[in-house]
Amino acid sequence: MIDLTVDDVDRGLLAALQEDAGQSYAALGQAVGLSAGSAHERVRKLKAAGVIRRTTIDVDPAAVGLGVLAFVLLESGAWMGDEPTLKALRKIPAVEEAHIIAGPASVLVKVRTATTEDLQVTLRALHQVDGVTSTQTVVVLETFFEGQPTVL
C-alpha cells in the first residue's frame, strides 16, 4: 500500500464510484473536472493505497432468496478478536459481517439466510465458535436503507 492524502477531487471520484462503480473513466473525469486518463490514474492510486478496497455490485438479498436478516451479539468470557475467531466466522456462509464491539457482547455479526430455519442452523454454527458462551439475536422486520459511508 502507498501513503495517499485524499483530497476533494479524490472524494468526488469516490462519491461518483459509489453511485455507479461501472461508469467509464471519461464519465468519472467529467464529474470531477479531469481527463479520463487522470481519473484512471487517481482511481488506480486510491486502490493501491487501500482507500478503494474492492469494486462490487449491490444485489437485492430478497431477490436471490436471502430475505431473513438478523444481527447477532456473540458473548464470550474471553477476547475474541483473534485469527481463529475470524477464520471460524468466515466459514459460516450466512455471516456477512463481523465486528469486535464494546458493549453488551464481544462480537456483532450480520447474518442473512433464506428462512428462519436456516437462521436457526446459523445460530447453532455460531454457538460452535470457540469462546462463544451465548448469543442474542435481533431479527430485522424491514430495512429502511443500507449503504456505504458517505464520502464528504
Coordinates of C-alpha atoms in Angstrom, one line a residue:
M1 CA 0.0 0.0 0.0
I2 CA 1.1 3.5 -0.7
D3 CA 0.6 6.6 1.5
L4 CA -2.0 8.9 0.0
T5 CA -3.7 12.0 1.2
V6 CA -7.3 12.0 -0.1
D7 CA -8.2 15.4 -1.5
D8 CA -11.5 16.9 -2.7
V9 CA -11.0 15.5 -6.2
D10 CA -10.5 12.0 -4.8
R11 CA -13.6 12.5 -2.7
G12 CA -15.5 13.4 -5.8
L13 CA -14.3 10.3 -7.6
L14 CA -15.2 8.1 -4.6
A15 CA -18.7 9.6 -4.4
A16 CA -19.2 9.1 -8.2
L17 CA -17.9 5.5 -7.9
Q18 CA -20.2 4.7 -5.0
E19 CA -23.1 6.0 -7.1
D20 CA -22.1 3.8 -10.1
A21 CA -18.8 1.8 -10.0
G22 CA -19.3 0.7 -13.6
Q23 CA -19.1 4.1 -15.2
S24 CA -16.3 4.9 -17.6
Y25 CA -13.2 6.8 -16.6
A26 CA -14.4 9.5 -19.1
A27 CA -17.6 10.0 -17.1
L28 CA -15.7 9.9 -13.8
G29 CA -13.2 12.5 -15.1
Q30 CA -16.0 14.7 -16.4
A31 CA -17.7 14.6 -12.9
V32 CA -14.7 16.0 -11.2
G33 CA -13.0 18.1 -14.0
L34 CA -10.3 15.6 -15.0
S35 CA -9.4 13.8 -18.2
A36 CA -10.2 10.1 -18.5
G37 CA -6.6 9.3 -18.1
S38 CA -6.1 11.4 -15.0
A39 CA -9.3 9.9 -13.5
H40 CA -8.0 6.4 -14.2
E41 CA -4.6 7.2 -12.6
R42 CA -6.3 8.7 -9.5
V43 CA -8.6 5.6 -9.1
R44 CA -5.5 3.3 -9.5
K45 CA -3.7 5.2 -6.7
L46 CA -6.8 5.1 -4.5
K47 CA -6.9 1.3 -5.0
A48 CA -3.1 1.0 -4.4
A49 CA -3.5 3.0 -1.1
G50 CA -6.3 0.7 0.1
V51 CA -8.8 3.6 0.1
I52 CA -10.9 1.6 -2.5
R53 CA -10.9 -1.9 -1.1
R54 CA -12.9 -3.6 -3.8
T55 CA -15.3 -2.9 -6.7
T56 CA -18.5 -4.9 -6.5
I57 CA -22.2 -4.8 -7.3
D58 CA -25.2 -4.3 -4.9
V59 CA -27.5 -7.3 -5.1
D60 CA -31.0 -7.2 -3.6
P61 CA -30.8 -10.1 -1.0
A62 CA -34.5 -10.9 -1.2
A63 CA -34.3 -11.2 -5.0
V64 CA -31.8 -14.0 -4.5
G65 CA -33.7 -15.8 -1.8
L66 CA -32.0 -14.3 1.3
G67 CA -34.9 -12.5 2.9
V68 CA -34.1 -13.0 6.5
L69 CA -31.7 -10.5 8.0
A70 CA -30.5 -10.7 11.6
F71 CA -27.9 -9.2 13.8
V72 CA -26.4 -11.5 16.4
L73 CA -24.4 -10.5 19.5
L74 CA -21.8 -13.1 20.4
E75 CA -21.0 -13.2 24.1
S76 CA -17.8 -14.6 25.4
G77 CA -15.8 -14.8 28.6
A78 CA -12.6 -14.1 26.7
W79 CA -11.3 -11.8 24.0
M80 CA -12.5 -12.9 20.5
G81 CA -10.5 -10.5 18.3
D82 CA -8.1 -13.1 17.1
E83 CA -7.4 -15.0 13.9
P84 CA -9.1 -18.3 14.9
T85 CA -12.3 -16.4 15.6
L86 CA -12.1 -14.6 12.3
K87 CA -11.5 -17.9 10.4
A88 CA -14.4 -19.6 12.2
L89 CA -16.8 -16.8 11.4
R90 CA -15.7 -16.6 7.7
K91 CA -16.5 -20.4 7.4
I92 CA -20.2 -19.8 8.2
P93 CA -21.8 -18.9 4.8
A94 CA -24.6 -16.7 6.2
V95 CA -22.3 -14.4 8.1
E96 CA -21.9 -11.2 6.0
E97 CA -20.1 -9.0 8.5
A98 CA -18.3 -9.4 11.9
H99 CA -17.3 -6.6 14.2
I100 CA -15.4 -6.6 17.5
I101 CA -17.5 -4.3 19.7
A102 CA -17.5 -2.6 23.1
G103 CA -20.7 -3.0 25.0
P104 CA -23.0 -5.9 25.9
A105 CA -21.1 -8.6 23.9
S106 CA -17.7 -9.3 22.3
V107 CA -18.7 -9.6 18.6
L108 CA -21.6 -8.4 16.5
V109 CA -22.3 -10.3 13.3
K110 CA -24.7 -9.6 10.4
V111 CA -26.4 -12.7 9.1
R112 CA -28.6 -13.3 6.0
T113 CA -30.5 -16.5 5.4
A114 CA -33.4 -17.7 3.2
T115 CA -35.6 -18.9 6.1
T116 CA -35.9 -18.7 9.8
E117 CA -35.0 -22.4 9.9
D118 CA -31.7 -21.5 8.1
L119 CA -31.2 -18.8 10.7
Q120 CA -31.5 -21.4 13.4
V121 CA -28.8 -23.5 11.7
T122 CA -26.6 -20.5 11.5
L123 CA -27.1 -19.7 15.2
R124 CA -26.1 -23.3 16.0
A125 CA -22.9 -22.8 14.0
L126 CA -22.2 -19.5 15.8
H127 CA -22.6 -21.3 19.1
Q128 CA -19.8 -23.7 18.0
V129 CA -17.3 -20.9 17.5
D130 CA -14.6 -21.4 20.2
G131 CA -15.2 -18.9 23.0
V132 CA -18.9 -18.1 22.4
T133 CA -20.9 -18.6 25.6
S134 CA -24.2 -17.2 24.4
T135 CA -25.9 -15.2 21.7
Q136 CA -28.6 -12.5 21.4
T137 CA -30.3 -12.3 18.1
V138 CA -32.3 -9.3 16.6
V139 CA -34.3 -10.2 13.5
V140 CA -35.0 -7.4 11.1
L141 CA -38.6 -6.9 10.0
E142 CA -37.9 -4.2 7.5
T143 CA -34.9 -2.3 6.3
F144 CA -35.3 1.4 5.6
F145 CA -31.9 1.7 3.9
E146 CA -28.4 0.2 3.8
G147 CA -25.4 1.6 2.2
Q148 CA -21.8 2.7 2.1
P149 CA -20.3 5.5 4.2
T150 CA -21.0 8.9 2.6
V151 CA -17.8 10.4 1.2
L152 CA -17.7 14.1 2.3

